Short mmCIF file of C-alpha atoms in Angstrom, two decimals:
data_model
loop_
_atom_site.label_atom_id
_atom_site.label_comp_id
_atom_site.label_asym_id
_atom_site.label_seq_id
_atom_site.Cartn_x
_atom_site.Cartn_y
_atom_site.Cartn_z
CA UNK A 7 89.54 -186.46 -230.21
CA UNK A 8 88.00 -183.16 -231.24
CA UNK A 9 86.07 -183.20 -234.48
CA UNK A 10 87.21 -180.51 -236.93
CA UNK A 11 84.58 -178.09 -238.07
CA UNK A 12 83.41 -178.70 -241.60
CA UNK A 13 81.70 -176.57 -244.19
CA UNK A 14 78.45 -177.86 -245.60
CA UNK A 15 77.20 -177.10 -249.08
CA UNK A 16 74.40 -174.59 -248.54
CA UNK A 17 71.61 -175.54 -250.90
CA UNK A 18 70.56 -172.68 -253.10
CA UNK A 19 67.15 -174.18 -253.81
CA UNK A 20 64.16 -174.25 -251.53
CA UNK A 21 63.17 -177.82 -252.27
CA UNK A 22 60.10 -177.83 -250.04
CA UNK A 23 57.12 -177.27 -252.34
CA UNK A 24 55.08 -174.21 -251.56
CA UNK A 25 51.93 -176.16 -252.41
CA UNK A 26 48.31 -175.12 -252.21
CA UNK A 27 46.66 -175.51 -248.83
CA UNK A 28 44.22 -178.41 -248.77
CA UNK A 29 41.45 -176.16 -247.46
CA UNK A 30 42.11 -173.47 -250.07
CA UNK A 31 38.97 -171.94 -251.47
CA UNK A 32 38.20 -172.04 -255.16
CA UNK A 33 38.56 -168.24 -255.23
CA UNK A 34 42.07 -168.47 -253.77
CA UNK A 35 43.02 -171.21 -256.22
CA UNK A 36 41.65 -169.13 -259.07
CA UNK A 37 43.65 -166.11 -257.93
CA UNK A 38 46.84 -168.18 -257.79
CA UNK A 39 46.27 -169.52 -261.29
CA UNK A 40 45.69 -165.99 -262.56
CA UNK A 41 48.93 -164.83 -260.90
CA UNK A 42 50.84 -167.69 -262.53
CA UNK A 43 49.31 -166.87 -265.91
CA UNK A 44 50.41 -163.25 -265.52
CA UNK A 45 53.89 -164.39 -264.47
CA UNK A 46 54.14 -166.59 -267.57
CA UNK A 47 53.21 -163.65 -269.76
CA UNK A 48 55.97 -161.51 -268.26
CA UNK A 49 58.46 -164.41 -268.44
CA UNK A 50 57.66 -165.05 -272.12
CA UNK A 51 58.28 -161.35 -272.72
CA UNK A 52 61.84 -161.86 -271.53
CA UNK A 53 61.80 -160.60 -267.93
CA UNK A 54 64.58 -162.60 -266.24
CA UNK A 55 63.26 -162.24 -262.68
CA UNK A 56 59.90 -163.60 -263.81
CA UNK A 57 61.68 -166.46 -265.56
CA UNK A 58 63.46 -167.37 -262.32
CA UNK A 59 60.21 -167.22 -260.36
CA UNK A 60 58.44 -169.37 -262.94
CA UNK A 61 61.28 -171.87 -262.90
CA UNK A 62 61.03 -172.18 -259.11
CA UNK A 63 57.26 -172.62 -259.32
CA UNK A 64 57.74 -175.59 -261.65
CA UNK A 65 60.55 -176.90 -259.47
CA UNK A 66 58.43 -176.91 -256.31
CA UNK A 67 55.04 -177.63 -257.85
CA UNK A 68 53.51 -174.51 -256.35
CA UNK A 69 50.23 -174.15 -258.25
CA UNK A 70 51.43 -176.21 -261.21
CA UNK A 71 52.43 -179.83 -261.74
CA UNK A 72 56.02 -180.26 -260.57
CA UNK A 73 58.18 -180.42 -263.70
CA UNK A 74 61.97 -180.34 -263.45
CA UNK A 75 62.38 -180.10 -267.22
CA UNK A 76 60.15 -177.04 -267.40
CA UNK A 77 61.93 -175.55 -264.39
CA UNK A 78 65.27 -176.10 -266.08
CA UNK A 79 64.02 -174.43 -269.26
CA UNK A 80 63.03 -171.21 -267.49
CA UNK A 81 66.06 -171.06 -265.23
CA UNK A 82 68.32 -171.51 -268.25
CA UNK A 83 66.55 -168.68 -270.07
CA UNK A 84 67.28 -166.39 -267.13
CA UNK A 85 70.85 -167.65 -266.74
CA UNK A 86 71.56 -167.17 -270.44
CA UNK A 87 70.70 -163.50 -269.93
CA UNK A 88 73.23 -163.19 -267.06
CA UNK A 89 70.65 -163.21 -264.27
CA UNK A 90 72.71 -164.17 -261.19
CA UNK A 91 69.85 -165.92 -259.39
CA UNK A 92 69.08 -167.89 -262.52
CA UNK A 93 72.73 -168.92 -262.80
CA UNK A 94 72.80 -169.99 -259.15
CA UNK A 95 69.64 -172.05 -259.38
CA UNK A 96 70.76 -173.59 -262.66
CA UNK A 97 74.02 -174.57 -260.98
CA UNK A 98 72.00 -176.23 -258.24
CA UNK A 99 70.01 -178.19 -260.82
CA UNK A 100 73.27 -179.55 -262.24
CA UNK A 101 74.68 -180.21 -258.78
CA UNK A 102 71.61 -182.21 -257.73
CA UNK A 103 70.89 -183.75 -261.13
CA UNK A 104 67.39 -182.35 -261.43
CA UNK A 105 66.16 -182.16 -265.03
CA UNK A 106 69.70 -182.89 -266.24
CA UNK A 107 72.37 -185.49 -265.43
CA UNK A 108 74.35 -184.44 -262.36
CA UNK A 109 77.44 -182.55 -263.46
CA UNK A 110 79.63 -180.84 -260.86
CA UNK A 111 81.81 -179.13 -263.46
CA UNK A 112 78.76 -177.57 -265.12
CA UNK A 113 77.45 -176.56 -261.69
CA UNK A 114 80.76 -174.89 -260.89
CA UNK A 115 80.72 -173.05 -264.23
CA UNK A 116 77.33 -171.46 -263.56
CA UNK A 117 78.15 -170.75 -259.93
CA UNK A 118 81.26 -168.88 -260.98
CA UNK A 119 79.22 -166.71 -263.36
CA UNK A 120 76.86 -165.78 -260.54
CA UNK A 121 79.70 -165.35 -258.05
CA UNK A 122 81.53 -162.98 -260.37
CA UNK A 123 78.38 -160.84 -260.45
CA UNK A 124 78.61 -160.53 -256.67
CA UNK A 125 75.95 -163.06 -255.65
CA UNK A 126 76.95 -163.87 -252.07
CA UNK A 127 75.32 -167.30 -251.87
CA UNK A 128 77.02 -168.33 -255.11
CA UNK A 129 80.35 -167.10 -253.77
CA UNK A 130 79.87 -169.27 -250.70
CA UNK A 131 78.81 -172.33 -252.67
CA UNK A 132 81.69 -171.94 -255.11
CA UNK A 133 84.07 -171.75 -252.15
CA UNK A 134 82.66 -175.02 -250.83
CA UNK A 135 83.24 -176.67 -254.21
CA UNK A 136 86.88 -175.57 -253.99
CA UNK A 137 87.24 -177.00 -250.46
CA UNK A 138 85.92 -180.36 -251.62
CA UNK A 139 87.29 -180.46 -255.17
CA UNK A 140 83.83 -180.87 -256.68
CA UNK A 141 83.71 -179.78 -260.31
CA UNK A 142 86.94 -177.82 -259.83
CA UNK A 143 90.42 -178.78 -258.65
CA UNK A 144 90.64 -178.62 -254.85
CA UNK A 145 92.14 -175.24 -254.04
CA UNK A 146 91.90 -173.94 -250.47
CA UNK A 147 93.32 -170.51 -251.24
CA UNK A 148 90.68 -170.03 -253.91
CA UNK A 149 88.10 -171.25 -251.40
CA UNK A 150 89.23 -168.62 -248.89
CA UNK A 151 89.05 -165.85 -251.49
CA UNK A 152 85.45 -166.68 -252.45
CA UNK A 153 84.36 -167.38 -248.89
CA UNK A 154 85.73 -164.03 -247.77
CA UNK A 155 83.81 -162.23 -250.55
CA UNK A 156 80.65 -163.93 -249.32
CA UNK A 157 81.37 -163.17 -245.65
CA UNK A 158 82.20 -159.55 -246.38
CA UNK A 159 78.71 -159.16 -247.85
CA UNK A 160 77.22 -160.29 -244.56
CA UNK A 161 76.07 -163.77 -245.57
CA UNK A 162 75.90 -165.88 -242.41
CA UNK A 163 76.90 -169.05 -244.29
CA UNK A 164 79.96 -167.22 -245.59
CA UNK A 165 80.90 -165.93 -242.14
CA UNK A 166 80.54 -169.45 -240.73
CA UNK A 167 82.58 -170.92 -243.58
CA UNK A 168 85.37 -168.39 -243.17
CA UNK A 169 85.45 -169.15 -239.46
CA UNK A 170 85.85 -172.85 -240.22
CA UNK A 171 88.71 -172.15 -242.63
CA UNK A 172 90.54 -170.08 -239.99
CA UNK A 173 89.88 -172.64 -237.27
CA UNK A 174 91.25 -175.51 -239.35
CA UNK A 175 94.04 -173.53 -241.06
CA UNK A 176 92.70 -174.37 -244.50
CA UNK A 177 94.04 -171.94 -247.10
CA UNK A 178 95.06 -169.51 -244.35
CA UNK A 179 97.23 -169.66 -241.26
CA UNK A 180 95.35 -171.34 -238.41
CA UNK A 181 93.96 -168.54 -236.25
CA UNK A 182 91.37 -169.35 -233.55
CA UNK A 183 90.96 -165.67 -232.69
CA UNK A 184 89.98 -164.86 -236.26
CA UNK A 185 87.74 -167.93 -236.33
CA UNK A 186 85.92 -166.71 -233.22
CA UNK A 187 85.43 -163.30 -234.82
CA UNK A 188 83.71 -164.73 -237.88
CA UNK A 189 81.69 -167.28 -235.90
CA UNK A 190 80.35 -164.46 -233.74
CA UNK A 191 79.22 -162.55 -236.83
CA UNK A 192 77.23 -165.57 -237.99
CA UNK A 193 75.89 -166.18 -234.47
CA UNK A 194 74.59 -162.61 -234.47
CA UNK A 195 72.42 -163.71 -237.41
CA UNK A 196 71.11 -166.69 -235.39
CA UNK A 197 73.06 -169.29 -237.37
CA UNK A 198 72.82 -172.42 -235.22
CA UNK A 199 75.80 -174.15 -236.88
CA UNK A 200 77.97 -171.15 -236.00
CA UNK A 201 76.72 -171.35 -232.41
CA UNK A 202 77.74 -175.00 -232.31
CA UNK A 203 81.17 -174.45 -233.86
CA UNK A 204 81.89 -171.45 -231.66
CA UNK A 205 80.89 -173.39 -228.55
CA UNK A 206 83.23 -176.26 -229.39
CA UNK A 207 86.10 -173.90 -230.13
CA UNK A 208 85.59 -171.99 -226.88
CA UNK A 209 85.55 -175.28 -224.98
CA UNK A 210 88.57 -176.94 -226.56
CA UNK A 211 90.94 -174.25 -227.88
CA UNK A 212 94.52 -174.50 -226.69
CA UNK A 213 94.79 -170.71 -226.90
CA UNK A 214 94.20 -169.27 -223.44
CA UNK A 215 92.62 -166.06 -224.72
CA UNK A 216 90.02 -168.07 -226.65
CA UNK A 217 89.22 -170.90 -224.24
CA UNK A 218 86.13 -170.12 -222.16
CA UNK A 219 84.21 -173.24 -221.02
CA UNK A 220 81.43 -171.29 -219.28
CA UNK A 221 80.63 -169.21 -222.35
CA UNK A 222 80.94 -172.41 -224.39
CA UNK A 223 78.20 -174.04 -222.30
CA UNK A 224 75.91 -171.05 -222.82
CA UNK A 225 76.57 -170.98 -226.57
CA UNK A 226 76.09 -174.75 -226.97
CA UNK A 227 72.85 -174.57 -225.00
CA UNK A 228 71.67 -171.87 -227.39
CA UNK A 229 72.57 -174.07 -230.38
CA UNK A 230 70.64 -177.03 -228.96
CA UNK A 231 67.59 -174.81 -228.50
CA UNK A 232 67.91 -173.42 -232.02
CA UNK A 233 68.58 -176.57 -234.04
CA UNK A 234 67.24 -180.12 -234.03
CA UNK A 235 70.63 -181.79 -234.40
CA UNK A 236 72.18 -184.47 -232.14
CA UNK A 237 75.63 -183.08 -232.97
CA UNK A 238 74.67 -180.02 -230.96
CA UNK A 239 74.00 -182.23 -227.93
CA UNK A 240 77.39 -183.86 -228.49
CA UNK A 241 79.00 -180.42 -228.45
CA UNK A 242 77.10 -179.41 -225.32
CA UNK A 243 78.41 -182.55 -223.62
CA UNK A 244 81.96 -181.57 -224.64
CA UNK A 245 81.50 -178.10 -223.14
CA UNK A 246 80.29 -179.58 -219.86
CA UNK A 247 83.30 -181.89 -219.80
CA UNK A 248 85.65 -178.97 -220.48
CA UNK A 249 84.11 -177.16 -217.51
CA UNK A 250 84.62 -180.18 -215.26
CA UNK A 251 80.91 -181.05 -215.08
CA UNK A 252 81.26 -184.76 -215.83
CA UNK A 253 77.78 -185.82 -214.74
CA UNK A 254 76.14 -183.31 -217.06
CA UNK A 255 78.52 -184.32 -219.86
CA UNK A 256 77.49 -187.98 -219.45
CA UNK A 257 73.79 -187.16 -219.27
CA UNK A 258 73.95 -184.96 -222.37
CA UNK A 259 76.03 -187.41 -224.40
CA UNK A 260 73.47 -190.11 -223.58
CA UNK A 261 70.78 -187.84 -225.04
CA UNK A 262 72.83 -187.50 -228.22
CA UNK A 263 73.22 -191.28 -228.40
CA UNK A 264 69.50 -191.77 -227.87
CA UNK A 265 69.01 -189.75 -231.05
CA UNK A 266 71.77 -191.56 -232.98
CA UNK A 267 72.61 -194.86 -231.25
CA UNK A 268 75.10 -196.06 -233.89
CA UNK A 269 77.27 -192.95 -233.86
CA UNK A 270 80.77 -194.16 -232.99
CA UNK A 271 82.03 -190.68 -232.14
CA UNK A 272 79.27 -190.22 -229.57
CA UNK A 273 80.02 -193.66 -228.13
CA UNK A 274 83.73 -192.83 -227.73
CA UNK A 275 82.92 -189.52 -226.09
CA UNK A 276 80.60 -191.18 -223.61
CA UNK A 277 83.24 -193.74 -222.71
CA UNK A 278 85.75 -190.93 -222.17
CA UNK A 279 83.39 -189.08 -219.83
CA UNK A 280 82.51 -192.25 -217.93
CA UNK A 281 86.20 -193.11 -217.61
CA UNK A 282 86.98 -189.65 -216.26
CA UNK A 283 84.17 -189.95 -213.71
CA UNK A 284 85.39 -193.37 -212.52
CA UNK A 285 88.98 -192.20 -212.21
CA UNK A 286 87.90 -189.31 -209.99
CA UNK A 287 86.19 -191.58 -207.47
#
């Protein structure tokens, strides 16, 4: 059974703290503190971009004590002045429940404000909320509209998401050719998830003009090299199987299982490949 492609919620926040290097000199630390002091001065003066930057500094603890409440305060100041980045990050705070109780409806409200200003990442994330019915009623046509706006601006996540919608026929007529087109746009931006989804589609599509197991193997191999994800090994195994290379399919699926031994989907795939090999003896 082929797993349908899914759209993941692309986090708007960089949650990895920037942090000060342990070997940082006192002069470097002093310079950072001076830069933060200057940023605070500009933020207090009402500059929305500075307010967003200051909010992210408190969120990540980069040169200051990590403080979600203080981060929320500065991001809200920027969002209240219609700064799209501030609205997007504030939405993420509500979505993740950082500094405030988690509230998908409030997250969707702020995402829509940013999306309506043309922020491509917000358009993508709002589309994902519509696909999942998080904070908004599930509405696949609305999801397609917002995902297309994001994709048309060249956002790789948006191109990937639109490809998934076309592949699955969610909110649009199922169209593997259109799905391939959008996957390729995201692949051109080195999006490993798009590489994986394109490989699986090329390997398993029922449409003759789309199916291309050899290209699928090359694309899946590229995804495995680009991303540390056992699902990519699972896809590579499927491409080998589609090309009639059962031994390589078995070997690769075993590598996926070594990374995630309890994965039932991987286990079923391995049994399928082993069964095919035994029946050919």
